[in-house]
Tab-separated table of C-alpha atoms in Angstrom:
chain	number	residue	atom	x	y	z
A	1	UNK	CA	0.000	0.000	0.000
A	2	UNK	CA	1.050	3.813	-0.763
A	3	UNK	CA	0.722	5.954	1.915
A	4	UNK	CA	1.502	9.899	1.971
A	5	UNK	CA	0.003	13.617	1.740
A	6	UNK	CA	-0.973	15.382	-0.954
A	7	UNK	CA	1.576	17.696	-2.362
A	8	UNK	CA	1.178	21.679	-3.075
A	9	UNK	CA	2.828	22.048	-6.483
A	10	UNK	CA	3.150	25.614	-8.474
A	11	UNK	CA	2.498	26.012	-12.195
A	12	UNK	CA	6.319	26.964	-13.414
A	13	UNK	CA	4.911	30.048	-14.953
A	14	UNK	CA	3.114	31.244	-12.185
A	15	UNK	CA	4.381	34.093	-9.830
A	16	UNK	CA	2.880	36.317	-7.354
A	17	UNK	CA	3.560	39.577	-6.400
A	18	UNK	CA	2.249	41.581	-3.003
A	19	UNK	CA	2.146	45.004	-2.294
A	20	UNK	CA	4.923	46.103	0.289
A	21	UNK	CA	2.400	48.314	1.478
A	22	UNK	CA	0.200	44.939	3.059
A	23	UNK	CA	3.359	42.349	3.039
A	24	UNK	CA	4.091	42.854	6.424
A	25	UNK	CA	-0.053	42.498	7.324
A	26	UNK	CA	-0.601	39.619	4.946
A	27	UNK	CA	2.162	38.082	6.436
A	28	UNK	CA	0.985	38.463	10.181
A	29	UNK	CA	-2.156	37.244	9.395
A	30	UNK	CA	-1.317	34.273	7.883
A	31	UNK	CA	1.106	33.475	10.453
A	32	UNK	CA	-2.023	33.993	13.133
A	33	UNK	CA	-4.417	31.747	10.720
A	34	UNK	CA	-1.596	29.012	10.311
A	35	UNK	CA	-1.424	29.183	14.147
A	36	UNK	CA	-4.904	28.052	14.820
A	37	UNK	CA	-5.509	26.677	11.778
A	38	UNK	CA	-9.117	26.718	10.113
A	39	UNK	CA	-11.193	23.912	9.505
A	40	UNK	CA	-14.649	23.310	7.105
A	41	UNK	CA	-16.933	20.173	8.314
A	42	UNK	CA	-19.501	18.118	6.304
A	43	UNK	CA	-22.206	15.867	7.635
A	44	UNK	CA	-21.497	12.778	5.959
A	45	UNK	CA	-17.617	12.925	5.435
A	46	UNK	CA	-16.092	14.918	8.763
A	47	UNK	CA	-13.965	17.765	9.459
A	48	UNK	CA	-10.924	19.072	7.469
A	49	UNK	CA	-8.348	21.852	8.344
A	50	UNK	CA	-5.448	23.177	6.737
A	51	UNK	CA	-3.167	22.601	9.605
A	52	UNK	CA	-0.247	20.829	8.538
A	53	UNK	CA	0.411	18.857	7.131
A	54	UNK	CA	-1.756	20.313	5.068
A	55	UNK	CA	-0.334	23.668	4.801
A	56	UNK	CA	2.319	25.704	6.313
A	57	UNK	CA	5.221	23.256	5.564
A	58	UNK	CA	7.871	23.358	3.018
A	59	UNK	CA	5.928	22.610	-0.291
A	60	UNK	CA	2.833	23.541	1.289
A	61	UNK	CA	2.856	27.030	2.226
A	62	UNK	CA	-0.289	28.221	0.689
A	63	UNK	CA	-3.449	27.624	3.318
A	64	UNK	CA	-6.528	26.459	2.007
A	65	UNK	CA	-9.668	24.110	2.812
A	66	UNK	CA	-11.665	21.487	0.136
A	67	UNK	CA	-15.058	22.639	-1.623
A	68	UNK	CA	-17.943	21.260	-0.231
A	69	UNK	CA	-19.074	17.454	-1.842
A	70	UNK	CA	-21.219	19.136	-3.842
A	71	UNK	CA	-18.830	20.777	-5.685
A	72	UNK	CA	-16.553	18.260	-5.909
A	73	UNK	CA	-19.192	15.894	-7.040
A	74	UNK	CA	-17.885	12.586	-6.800
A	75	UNK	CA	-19.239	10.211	-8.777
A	76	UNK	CA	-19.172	5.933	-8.772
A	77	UNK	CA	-19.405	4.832	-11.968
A	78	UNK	CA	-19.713	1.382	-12.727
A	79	UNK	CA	-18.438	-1.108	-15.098
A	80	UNK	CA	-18.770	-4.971	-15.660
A	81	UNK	CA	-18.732	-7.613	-18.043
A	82	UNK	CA	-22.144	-6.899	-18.181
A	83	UNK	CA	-22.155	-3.950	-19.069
A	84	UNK	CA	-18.975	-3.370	-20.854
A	85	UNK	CA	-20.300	-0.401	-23.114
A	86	UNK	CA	-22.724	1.703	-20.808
A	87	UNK	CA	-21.706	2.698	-16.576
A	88	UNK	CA	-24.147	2.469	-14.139
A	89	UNK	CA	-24.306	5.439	-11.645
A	90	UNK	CA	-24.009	4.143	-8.259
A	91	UNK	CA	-24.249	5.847	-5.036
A	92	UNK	CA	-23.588	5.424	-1.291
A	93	UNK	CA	-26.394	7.990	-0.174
A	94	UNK	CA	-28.475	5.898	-2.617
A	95	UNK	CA	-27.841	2.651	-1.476
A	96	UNK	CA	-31.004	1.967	-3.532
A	97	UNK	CA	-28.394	2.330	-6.989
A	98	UNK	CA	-25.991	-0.206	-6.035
A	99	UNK	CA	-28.363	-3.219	-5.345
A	100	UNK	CA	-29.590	-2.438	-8.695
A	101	UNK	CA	-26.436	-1.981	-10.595
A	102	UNK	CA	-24.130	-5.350	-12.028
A	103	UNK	CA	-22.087	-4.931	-8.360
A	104	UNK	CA	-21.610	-8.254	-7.543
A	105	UNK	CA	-19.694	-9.458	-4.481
A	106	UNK	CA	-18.050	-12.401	-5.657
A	107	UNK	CA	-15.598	-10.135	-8.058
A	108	UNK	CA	-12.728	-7.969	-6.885
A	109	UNK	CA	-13.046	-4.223	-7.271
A	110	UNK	CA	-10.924	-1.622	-8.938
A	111	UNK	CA	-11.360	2.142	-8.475
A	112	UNK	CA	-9.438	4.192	-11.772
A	113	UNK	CA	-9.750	7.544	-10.202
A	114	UNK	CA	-8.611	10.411	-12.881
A	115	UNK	CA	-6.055	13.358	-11.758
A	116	UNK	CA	-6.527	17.316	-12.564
A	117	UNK	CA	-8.422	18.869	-15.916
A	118	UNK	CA	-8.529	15.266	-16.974
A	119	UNK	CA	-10.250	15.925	-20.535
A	120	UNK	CA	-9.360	14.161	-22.956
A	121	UNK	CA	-7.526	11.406	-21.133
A	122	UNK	CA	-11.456	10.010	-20.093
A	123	UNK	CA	-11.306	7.933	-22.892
A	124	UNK	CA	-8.137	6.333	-21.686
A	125	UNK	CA	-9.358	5.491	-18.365
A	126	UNK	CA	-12.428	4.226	-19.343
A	127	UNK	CA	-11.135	1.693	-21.310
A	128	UNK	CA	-8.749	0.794	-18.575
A	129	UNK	CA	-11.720	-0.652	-17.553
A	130	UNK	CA	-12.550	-2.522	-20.626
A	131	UNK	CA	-9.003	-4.319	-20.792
A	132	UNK	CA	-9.647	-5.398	-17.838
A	133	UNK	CA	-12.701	-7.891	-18.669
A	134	UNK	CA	-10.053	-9.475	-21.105
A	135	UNK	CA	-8.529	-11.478	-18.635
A	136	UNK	CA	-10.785	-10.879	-15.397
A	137	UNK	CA	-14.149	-10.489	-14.025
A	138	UNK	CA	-14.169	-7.020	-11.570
A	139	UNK	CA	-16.760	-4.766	-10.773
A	140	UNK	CA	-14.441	-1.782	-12.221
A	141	UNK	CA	-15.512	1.932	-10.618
A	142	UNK	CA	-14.387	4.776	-12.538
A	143	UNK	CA	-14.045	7.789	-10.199
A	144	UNK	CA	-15.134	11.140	-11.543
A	145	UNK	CA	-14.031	13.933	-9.650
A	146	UNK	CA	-14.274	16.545	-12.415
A	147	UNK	CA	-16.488	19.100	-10.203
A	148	UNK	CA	-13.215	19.334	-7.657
A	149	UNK	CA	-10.368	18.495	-10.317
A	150	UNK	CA	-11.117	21.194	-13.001
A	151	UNK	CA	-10.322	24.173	-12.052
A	152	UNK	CA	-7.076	25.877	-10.475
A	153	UNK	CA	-4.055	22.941	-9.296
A	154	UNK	CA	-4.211	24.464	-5.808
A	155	UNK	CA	-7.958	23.889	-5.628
A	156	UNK	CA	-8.111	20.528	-6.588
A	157	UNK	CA	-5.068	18.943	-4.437
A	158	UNK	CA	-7.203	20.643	-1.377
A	159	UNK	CA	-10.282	18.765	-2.966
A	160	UNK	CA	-8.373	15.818	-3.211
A	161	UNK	CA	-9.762	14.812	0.267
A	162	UNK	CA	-12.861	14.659	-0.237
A	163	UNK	CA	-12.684	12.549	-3.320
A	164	UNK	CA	-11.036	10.129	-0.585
A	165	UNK	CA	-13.028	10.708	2.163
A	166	UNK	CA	-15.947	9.450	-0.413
A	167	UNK	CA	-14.178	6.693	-1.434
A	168	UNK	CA	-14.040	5.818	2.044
A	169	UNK	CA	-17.716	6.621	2.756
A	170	UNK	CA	-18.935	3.932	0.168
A	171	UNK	CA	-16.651	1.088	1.038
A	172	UNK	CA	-17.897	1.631	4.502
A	173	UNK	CA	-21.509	0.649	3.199
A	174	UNK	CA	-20.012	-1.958	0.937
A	175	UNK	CA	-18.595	-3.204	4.377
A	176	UNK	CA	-21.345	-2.897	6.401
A	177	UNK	CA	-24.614	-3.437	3.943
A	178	UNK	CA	-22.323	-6.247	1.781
A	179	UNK	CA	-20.470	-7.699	4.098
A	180	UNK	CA	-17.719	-6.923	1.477
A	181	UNK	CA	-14.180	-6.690	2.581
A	182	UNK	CA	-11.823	-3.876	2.026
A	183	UNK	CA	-9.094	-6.616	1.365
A	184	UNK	CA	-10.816	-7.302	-2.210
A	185	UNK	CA	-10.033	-3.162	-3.448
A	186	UNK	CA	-7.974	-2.097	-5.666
A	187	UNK	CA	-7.551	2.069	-5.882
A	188	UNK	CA	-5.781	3.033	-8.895
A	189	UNK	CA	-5.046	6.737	-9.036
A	190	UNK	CA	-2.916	8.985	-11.885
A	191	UNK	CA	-1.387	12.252	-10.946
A	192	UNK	CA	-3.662	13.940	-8.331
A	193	UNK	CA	-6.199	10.475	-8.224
A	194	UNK	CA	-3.297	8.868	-6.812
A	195	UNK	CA	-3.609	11.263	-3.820
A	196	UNK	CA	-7.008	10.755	-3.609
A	197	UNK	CA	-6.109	7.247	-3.441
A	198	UNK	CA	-3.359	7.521	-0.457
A	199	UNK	CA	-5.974	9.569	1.355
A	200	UNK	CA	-8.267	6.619	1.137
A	201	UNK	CA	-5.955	4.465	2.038
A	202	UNK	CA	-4.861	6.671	5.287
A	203	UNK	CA	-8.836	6.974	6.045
A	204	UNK	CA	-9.326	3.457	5.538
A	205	UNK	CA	-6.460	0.646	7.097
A	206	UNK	CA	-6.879	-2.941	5.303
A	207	UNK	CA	-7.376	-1.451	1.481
A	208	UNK	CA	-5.643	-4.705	-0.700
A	209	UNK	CA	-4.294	-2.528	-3.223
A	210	UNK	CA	-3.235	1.165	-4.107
A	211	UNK	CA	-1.285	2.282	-7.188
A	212	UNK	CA	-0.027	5.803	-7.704
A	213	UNK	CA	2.158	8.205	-6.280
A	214	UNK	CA	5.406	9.495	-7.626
A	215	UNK	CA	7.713	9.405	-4.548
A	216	UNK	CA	9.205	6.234	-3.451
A	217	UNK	CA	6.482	5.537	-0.491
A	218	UNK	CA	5.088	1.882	-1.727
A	219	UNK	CA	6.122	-1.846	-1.202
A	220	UNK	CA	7.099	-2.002	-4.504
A	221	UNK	CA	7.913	1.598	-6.653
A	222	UNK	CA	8.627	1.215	-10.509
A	223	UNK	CA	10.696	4.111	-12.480
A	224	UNK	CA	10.474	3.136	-16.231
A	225	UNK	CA	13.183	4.394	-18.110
A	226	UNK	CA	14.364	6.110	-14.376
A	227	UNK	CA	11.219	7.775	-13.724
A	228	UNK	CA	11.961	11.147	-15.911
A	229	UNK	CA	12.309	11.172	-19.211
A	230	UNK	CA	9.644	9.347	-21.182
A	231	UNK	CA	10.516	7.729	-24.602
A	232	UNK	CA	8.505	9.094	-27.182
A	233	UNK	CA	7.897	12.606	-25.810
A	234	UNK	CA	9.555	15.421	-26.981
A	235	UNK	CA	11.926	17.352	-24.421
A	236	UNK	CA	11.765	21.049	-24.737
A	237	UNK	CA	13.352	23.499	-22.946
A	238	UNK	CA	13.563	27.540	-23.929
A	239	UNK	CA	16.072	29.358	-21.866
A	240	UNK	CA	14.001	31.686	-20.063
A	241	UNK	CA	15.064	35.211	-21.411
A	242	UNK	CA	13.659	34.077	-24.736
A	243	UNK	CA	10.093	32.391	-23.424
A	244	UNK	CA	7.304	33.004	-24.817
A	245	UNK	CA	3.558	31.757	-24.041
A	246	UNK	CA	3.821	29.937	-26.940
A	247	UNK	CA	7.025	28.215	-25.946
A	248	UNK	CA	5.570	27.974	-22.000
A	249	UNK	CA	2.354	26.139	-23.881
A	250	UNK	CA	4.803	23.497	-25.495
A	251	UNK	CA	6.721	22.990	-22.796
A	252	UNK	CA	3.535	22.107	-20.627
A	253	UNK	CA	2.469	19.209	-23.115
A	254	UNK	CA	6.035	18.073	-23.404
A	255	UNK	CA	5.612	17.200	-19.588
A	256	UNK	CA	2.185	15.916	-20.035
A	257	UNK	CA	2.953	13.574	-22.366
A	258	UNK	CA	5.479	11.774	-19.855
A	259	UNK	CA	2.922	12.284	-17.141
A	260	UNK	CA	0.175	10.489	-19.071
A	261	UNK	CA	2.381	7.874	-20.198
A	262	UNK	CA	1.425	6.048	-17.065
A	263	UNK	CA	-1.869	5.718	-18.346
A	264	UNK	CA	-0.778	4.221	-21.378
A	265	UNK	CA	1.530	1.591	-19.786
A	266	UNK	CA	-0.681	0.524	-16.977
A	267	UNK	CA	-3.520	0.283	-19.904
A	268	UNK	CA	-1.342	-2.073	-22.054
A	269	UNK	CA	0.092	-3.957	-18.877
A	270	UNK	CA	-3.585	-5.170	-18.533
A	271	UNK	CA	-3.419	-7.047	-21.711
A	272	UNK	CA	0.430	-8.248	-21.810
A	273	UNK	CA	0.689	-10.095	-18.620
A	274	UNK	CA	4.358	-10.955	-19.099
A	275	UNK	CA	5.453	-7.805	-20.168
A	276	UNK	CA	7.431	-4.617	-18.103
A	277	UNK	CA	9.692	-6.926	-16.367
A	278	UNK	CA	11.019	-5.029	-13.749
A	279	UNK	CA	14.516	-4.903	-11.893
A	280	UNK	CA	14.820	-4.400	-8.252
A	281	UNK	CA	17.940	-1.971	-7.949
A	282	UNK	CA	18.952	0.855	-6.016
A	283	UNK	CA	19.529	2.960	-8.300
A	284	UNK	CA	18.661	4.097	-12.350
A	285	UNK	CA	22.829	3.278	-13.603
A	286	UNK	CA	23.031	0.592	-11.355
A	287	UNK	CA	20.051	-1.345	-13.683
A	288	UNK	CA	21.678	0.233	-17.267
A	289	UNK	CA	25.032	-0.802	-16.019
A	290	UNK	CA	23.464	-4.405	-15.910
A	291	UNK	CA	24.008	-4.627	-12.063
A	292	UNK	CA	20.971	-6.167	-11.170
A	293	UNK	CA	20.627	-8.566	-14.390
A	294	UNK	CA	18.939	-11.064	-14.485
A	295	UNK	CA	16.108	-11.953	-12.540
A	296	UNK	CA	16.576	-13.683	-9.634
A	297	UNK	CA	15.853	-16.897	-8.404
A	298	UNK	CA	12.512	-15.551	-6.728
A	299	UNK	CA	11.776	-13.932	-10.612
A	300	UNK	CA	11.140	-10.473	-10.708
A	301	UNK	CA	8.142	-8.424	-10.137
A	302	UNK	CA	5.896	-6.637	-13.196
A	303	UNK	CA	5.103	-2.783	-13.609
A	304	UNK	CA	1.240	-1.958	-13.633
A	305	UNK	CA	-2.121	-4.524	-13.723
A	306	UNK	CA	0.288	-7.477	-11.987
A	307	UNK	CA	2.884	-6.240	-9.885
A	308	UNK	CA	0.545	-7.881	-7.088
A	309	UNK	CA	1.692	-11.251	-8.579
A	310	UNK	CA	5.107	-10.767	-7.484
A	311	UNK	CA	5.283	-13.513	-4.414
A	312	UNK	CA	7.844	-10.925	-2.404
A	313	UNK	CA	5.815	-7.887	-3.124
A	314	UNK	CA	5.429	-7.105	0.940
A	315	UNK	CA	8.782	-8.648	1.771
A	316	UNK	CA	9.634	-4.749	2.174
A	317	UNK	CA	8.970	-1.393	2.109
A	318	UNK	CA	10.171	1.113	-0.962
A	319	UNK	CA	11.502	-1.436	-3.025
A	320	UNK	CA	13.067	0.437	-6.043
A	321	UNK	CA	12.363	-1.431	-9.658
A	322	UNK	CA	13.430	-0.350	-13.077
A	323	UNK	CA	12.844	-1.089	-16.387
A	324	UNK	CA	12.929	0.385	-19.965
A	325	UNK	CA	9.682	0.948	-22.450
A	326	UNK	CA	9.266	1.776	-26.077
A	327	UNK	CA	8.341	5.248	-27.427
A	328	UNK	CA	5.157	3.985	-29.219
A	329	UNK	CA	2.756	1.328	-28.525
A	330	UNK	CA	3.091	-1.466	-27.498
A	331	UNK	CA	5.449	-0.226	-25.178
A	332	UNK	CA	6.518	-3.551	-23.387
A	333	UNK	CA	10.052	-4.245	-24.050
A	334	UNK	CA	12.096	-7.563	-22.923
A	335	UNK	CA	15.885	-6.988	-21.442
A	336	UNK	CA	18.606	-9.369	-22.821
A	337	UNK	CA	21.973	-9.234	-22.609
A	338	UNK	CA	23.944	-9.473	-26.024
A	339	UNK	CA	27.618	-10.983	-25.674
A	340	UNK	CA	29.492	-11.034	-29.428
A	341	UNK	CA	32.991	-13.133	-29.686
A	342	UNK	CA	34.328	-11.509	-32.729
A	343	UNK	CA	36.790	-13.026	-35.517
A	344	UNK	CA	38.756	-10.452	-37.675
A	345	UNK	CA	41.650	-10.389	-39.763
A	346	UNK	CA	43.169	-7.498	-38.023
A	347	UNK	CA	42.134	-4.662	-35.292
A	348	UNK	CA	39.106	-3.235	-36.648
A	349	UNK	CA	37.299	0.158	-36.240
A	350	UNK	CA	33.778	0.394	-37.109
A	351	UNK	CA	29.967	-0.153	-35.424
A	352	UNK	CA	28.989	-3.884	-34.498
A	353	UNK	CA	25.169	-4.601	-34.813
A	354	UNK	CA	22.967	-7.951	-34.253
A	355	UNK	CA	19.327	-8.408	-35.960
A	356	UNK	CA	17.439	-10.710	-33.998
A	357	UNK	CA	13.993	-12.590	-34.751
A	358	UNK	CA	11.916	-13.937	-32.585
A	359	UNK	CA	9.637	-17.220	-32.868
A	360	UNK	CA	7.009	-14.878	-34.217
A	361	UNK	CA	8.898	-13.858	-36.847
A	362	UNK	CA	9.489	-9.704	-35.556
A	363	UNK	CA	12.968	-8.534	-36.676
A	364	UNK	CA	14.601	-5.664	-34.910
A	365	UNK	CA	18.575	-4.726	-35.338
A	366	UNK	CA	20.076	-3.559	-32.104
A	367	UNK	CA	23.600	-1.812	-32.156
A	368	UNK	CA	26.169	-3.391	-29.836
A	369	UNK	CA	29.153	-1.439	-29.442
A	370	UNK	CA	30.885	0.917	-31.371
A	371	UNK	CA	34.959	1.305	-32.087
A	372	UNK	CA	38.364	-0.265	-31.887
A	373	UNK	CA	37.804	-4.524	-32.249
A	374	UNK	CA	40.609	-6.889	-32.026
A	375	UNK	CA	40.075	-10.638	-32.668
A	376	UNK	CA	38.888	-13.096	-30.392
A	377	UNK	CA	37.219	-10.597	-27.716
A	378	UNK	CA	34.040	-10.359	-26.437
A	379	UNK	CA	31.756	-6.877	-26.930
A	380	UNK	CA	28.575	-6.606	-24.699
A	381	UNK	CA	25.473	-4.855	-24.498
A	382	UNK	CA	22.101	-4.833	-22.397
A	383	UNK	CA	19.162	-4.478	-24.814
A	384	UNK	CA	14.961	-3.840	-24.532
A	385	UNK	CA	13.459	-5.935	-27.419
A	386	UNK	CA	10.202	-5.931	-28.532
A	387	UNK	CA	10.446	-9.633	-28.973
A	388	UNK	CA	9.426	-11.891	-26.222
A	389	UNK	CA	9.771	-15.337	-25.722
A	390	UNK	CA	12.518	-17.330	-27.613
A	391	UNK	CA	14.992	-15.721	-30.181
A	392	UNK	CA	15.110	-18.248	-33.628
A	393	UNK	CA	17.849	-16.305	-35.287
A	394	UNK	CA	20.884	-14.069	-34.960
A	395	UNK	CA	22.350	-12.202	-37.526
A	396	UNK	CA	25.695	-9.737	-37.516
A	397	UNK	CA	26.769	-7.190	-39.476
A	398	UNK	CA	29.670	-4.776	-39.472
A	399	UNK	CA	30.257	-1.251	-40.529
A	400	UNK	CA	33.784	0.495	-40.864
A	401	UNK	CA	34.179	4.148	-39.760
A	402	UNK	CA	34.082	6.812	-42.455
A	403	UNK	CA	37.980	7.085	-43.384
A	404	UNK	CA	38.762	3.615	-41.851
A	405	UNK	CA	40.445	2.435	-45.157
A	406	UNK	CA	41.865	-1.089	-44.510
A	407	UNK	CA	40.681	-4.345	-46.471
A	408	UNK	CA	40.069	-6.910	-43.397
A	409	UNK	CA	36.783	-8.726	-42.829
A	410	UNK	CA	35.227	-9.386	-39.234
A	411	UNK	CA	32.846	-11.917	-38.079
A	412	UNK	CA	30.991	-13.120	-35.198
A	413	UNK	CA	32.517	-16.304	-33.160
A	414	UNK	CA	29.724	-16.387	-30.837
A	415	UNK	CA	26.567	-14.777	-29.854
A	416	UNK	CA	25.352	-15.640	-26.477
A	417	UNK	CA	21.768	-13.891	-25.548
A	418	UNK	CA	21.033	-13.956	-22.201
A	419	UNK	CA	16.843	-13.331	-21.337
A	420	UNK	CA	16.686	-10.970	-18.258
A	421	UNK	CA	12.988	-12.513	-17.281
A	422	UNK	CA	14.165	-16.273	-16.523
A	423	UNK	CA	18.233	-16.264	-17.397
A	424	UNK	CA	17.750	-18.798	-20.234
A	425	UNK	CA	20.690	-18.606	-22.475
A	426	UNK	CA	21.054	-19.542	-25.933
A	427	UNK	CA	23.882	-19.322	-28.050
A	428	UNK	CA	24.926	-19.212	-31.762
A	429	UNK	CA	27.618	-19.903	-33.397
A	430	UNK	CA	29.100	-18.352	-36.814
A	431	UNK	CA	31.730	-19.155	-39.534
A	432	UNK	CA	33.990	-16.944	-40.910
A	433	UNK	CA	34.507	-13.409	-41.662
A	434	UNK	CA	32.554	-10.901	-43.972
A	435	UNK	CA	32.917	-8.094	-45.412
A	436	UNK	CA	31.436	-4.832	-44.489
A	437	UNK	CA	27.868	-4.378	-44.936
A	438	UNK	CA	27.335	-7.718	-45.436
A	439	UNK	CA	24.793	-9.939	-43.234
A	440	UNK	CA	26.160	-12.945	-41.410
A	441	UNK	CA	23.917	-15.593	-40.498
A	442	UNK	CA	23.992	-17.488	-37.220
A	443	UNK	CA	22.599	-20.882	-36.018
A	444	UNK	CA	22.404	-22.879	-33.029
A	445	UNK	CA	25.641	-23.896	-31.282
């Protein structure tokens, strides 16, 4: 389970500027107001205040309370195998909506509860859902906060607690009216709906499942491709003297796209239940260096709609796994390590690559190292292929450095391919040199 606060977080474009006339009066009173804090209550939900850690803390400086649960207007919306196409509304206060709805109690449920001015990412949650009656039967409840979420950030990371404290409010009746157990939820939150999740969670002590939350706060927390920089989304950055809105504007869906790429991987994790092998390491180089390759004994646990399947999951807290994704769907990749024994007439200067194909017949060429080569040694790389499952054939080619002019040829001895998920090696064996350009076939040692 995830536990932690919600986070204050200013737009990067955003200033503010007071008056020195009322600093020093501004700052008095909110000194006095921080002091003995404020506080909103609702009938159904409780009190809130925006004592800290809610405010007043590094991070968290600016004071403020939720809207009321009107405004936020949470709302259950349900999906089944039943009805795959079409929610049904269900309600807590309406107790009436549930026992009418496809709810059944037999089936695990999953909450997918959206972030801030979700939009257009509403079609990607939804069908969240609808992967998931691929390969399971859930009541899946699609959270819809949009009354608290859209307007300004501040506003809806204060609103975030209601959406939890009604989260909380209707597994309590599931509890008490179903019998149901808070062991068979699953909250799964993106960006600020991971918040709302934790806040559950905090409300709410035996919840089976939460996923979300950026900081490393979980049993198990996954950083594909180190947690930053998303393959497949452009990086822009203006220096600041020469920003413009327009540039500000591109730079905000440049970080977007990263941030919604969670979206997209826990969507296709759903439907490729061997894929996003993840590495438990300490740290981002440790896992490119190879240092935690392969997977041991135990296996290794899987980023997104399975990560519960992982037998050590709860072995300990703020586990750190990484792995690697494509920059376009599908965006599970498989690790191997590439080892090529070279042959060559002489030292040789130049780019080594390997094509490999996979049972299904997928091709991809991978570069292996680049540089000096002298016969008989052995050139490594670590690799994400789309291919999964057995490789059927290895193939190596050569290229020499613009103004390398010598006449040798180079070949590959060896190729040994080593699968990250399971450590099954395979190895192929070559005759020969060729010359550059050319395509040397491998086989089975």
């Amino acid at each position: 389970m995830l536990r932690g606060y919600p986070a204050y977080a200013k737009s990067p474009w955003q200033t503010e500027r007071i008056p020195k006339m009322f600093a020093v009066w501004i700052t008095t009173l909110f000194i006095l107001n921080a002091a003995r804090g404020r506080e909103v209550c609702y009938k159904r939900l409780g009190c809130f205040t925006d004592s800290p850690p809610w405010s007043g803390i590094p991070g968290r400086q600016l004071a403020g309370l939720p809207s009321s649960p009107e405004d936020v207007n949470t709302k259950f919306l349900l999906y089944t195998r039943d009805n795959i196409m079409k929610y049904q509304k269900i309600s807590a206060t309406n107790p009436s909506t549930i026992k009418a709805s496809n709810f059944r109690t037999y089936r695990k449920t999953r909450f997918i509860i959206h972030g801030h001015l979700v939009g257009a990412d509403l079609p990607w949650i939804t069908n969240i859902c609808r992967f998931m009656f691929h390969t399971e039967d859930v009541n899946c409840i699609l959270t819809d906060w949009r009354g608290g979420s859209s307007g300004l950030y501040t506003e809806a990371v204060n609103n975030v607690r209601i959406v939890g404290a009604e989260l909380v409010y209707l597994v309590n009746l599931l509890e008490k009216d179903y019998g149901y157990s808070p062991a068979n939820i699953h909250f799964i939150g993106h960006s600020l709906g991971a918040h709302a999740a934790g806040e559950a969670g905090r409300r709410k002590p035996g919840i089976g499942r939460i996923t979300g939350i950026l900081q490393t706060c979980g049993h198990l927390d996954f950083y594909p491709n180190g947690g930053k920089k998303m393959p497949g989304c452009k990086q822009l950055r203006v220096p600041p003297a020469t920003r413009n809105i327009n540039d500000l504007m591109r730079e905000y869906r440049s970080f977007g796209c990263g941030h919604k790429r969670s979206l997209r991987y826990y969507a296709e994790s759903i439907i490729t239940p061997n894929g996003f092998v993840g590495y438990r390491c300490e740290t981002y180089r440790a896992f490119v260096l190879g240092d935690c390759f392969p997977c041991p004994k135990e296996g290794c646990p899987l980023m997104g709609h399975y990560a519960d399947k992982f037998l050590h999951k709860t072995e300990k807290e703020q586990q750190k796994v990484y792995l690697n994704t494509g920059p376009s769907p599908p965006y599970a990749r498989w690790r191997k390590k590439i080892c090529v024994r070279v042959s060559a007439t002489e030292t040789m200067k130049g780019n080594i690559d390997v094509a490999l194909t996979g049972t299904n017949g997928i091709r991809k060429k991978y570069t292996i190292d680049t540089g000096t080569f002298k016969p008989g040694n052995t050139y490594l790389n670590y690799i994400d292929t789309e291919i999964s499952g057995n490789i059927s054939k290895v193939e190596f080619l050569w290229k020499k450095h613009p103004g390398h002019v010598d006449r040798g040829c180079m070949g590959a001895e060896e190729v040994t391919i080593v699968s990250g998920e399971n450590g099954n090696v395979s190895v192929f064996c070559g005759c020969g040199t060729v010359r550059p350009s050319t395509w040397q076939a491998l086989t089975l040692c």
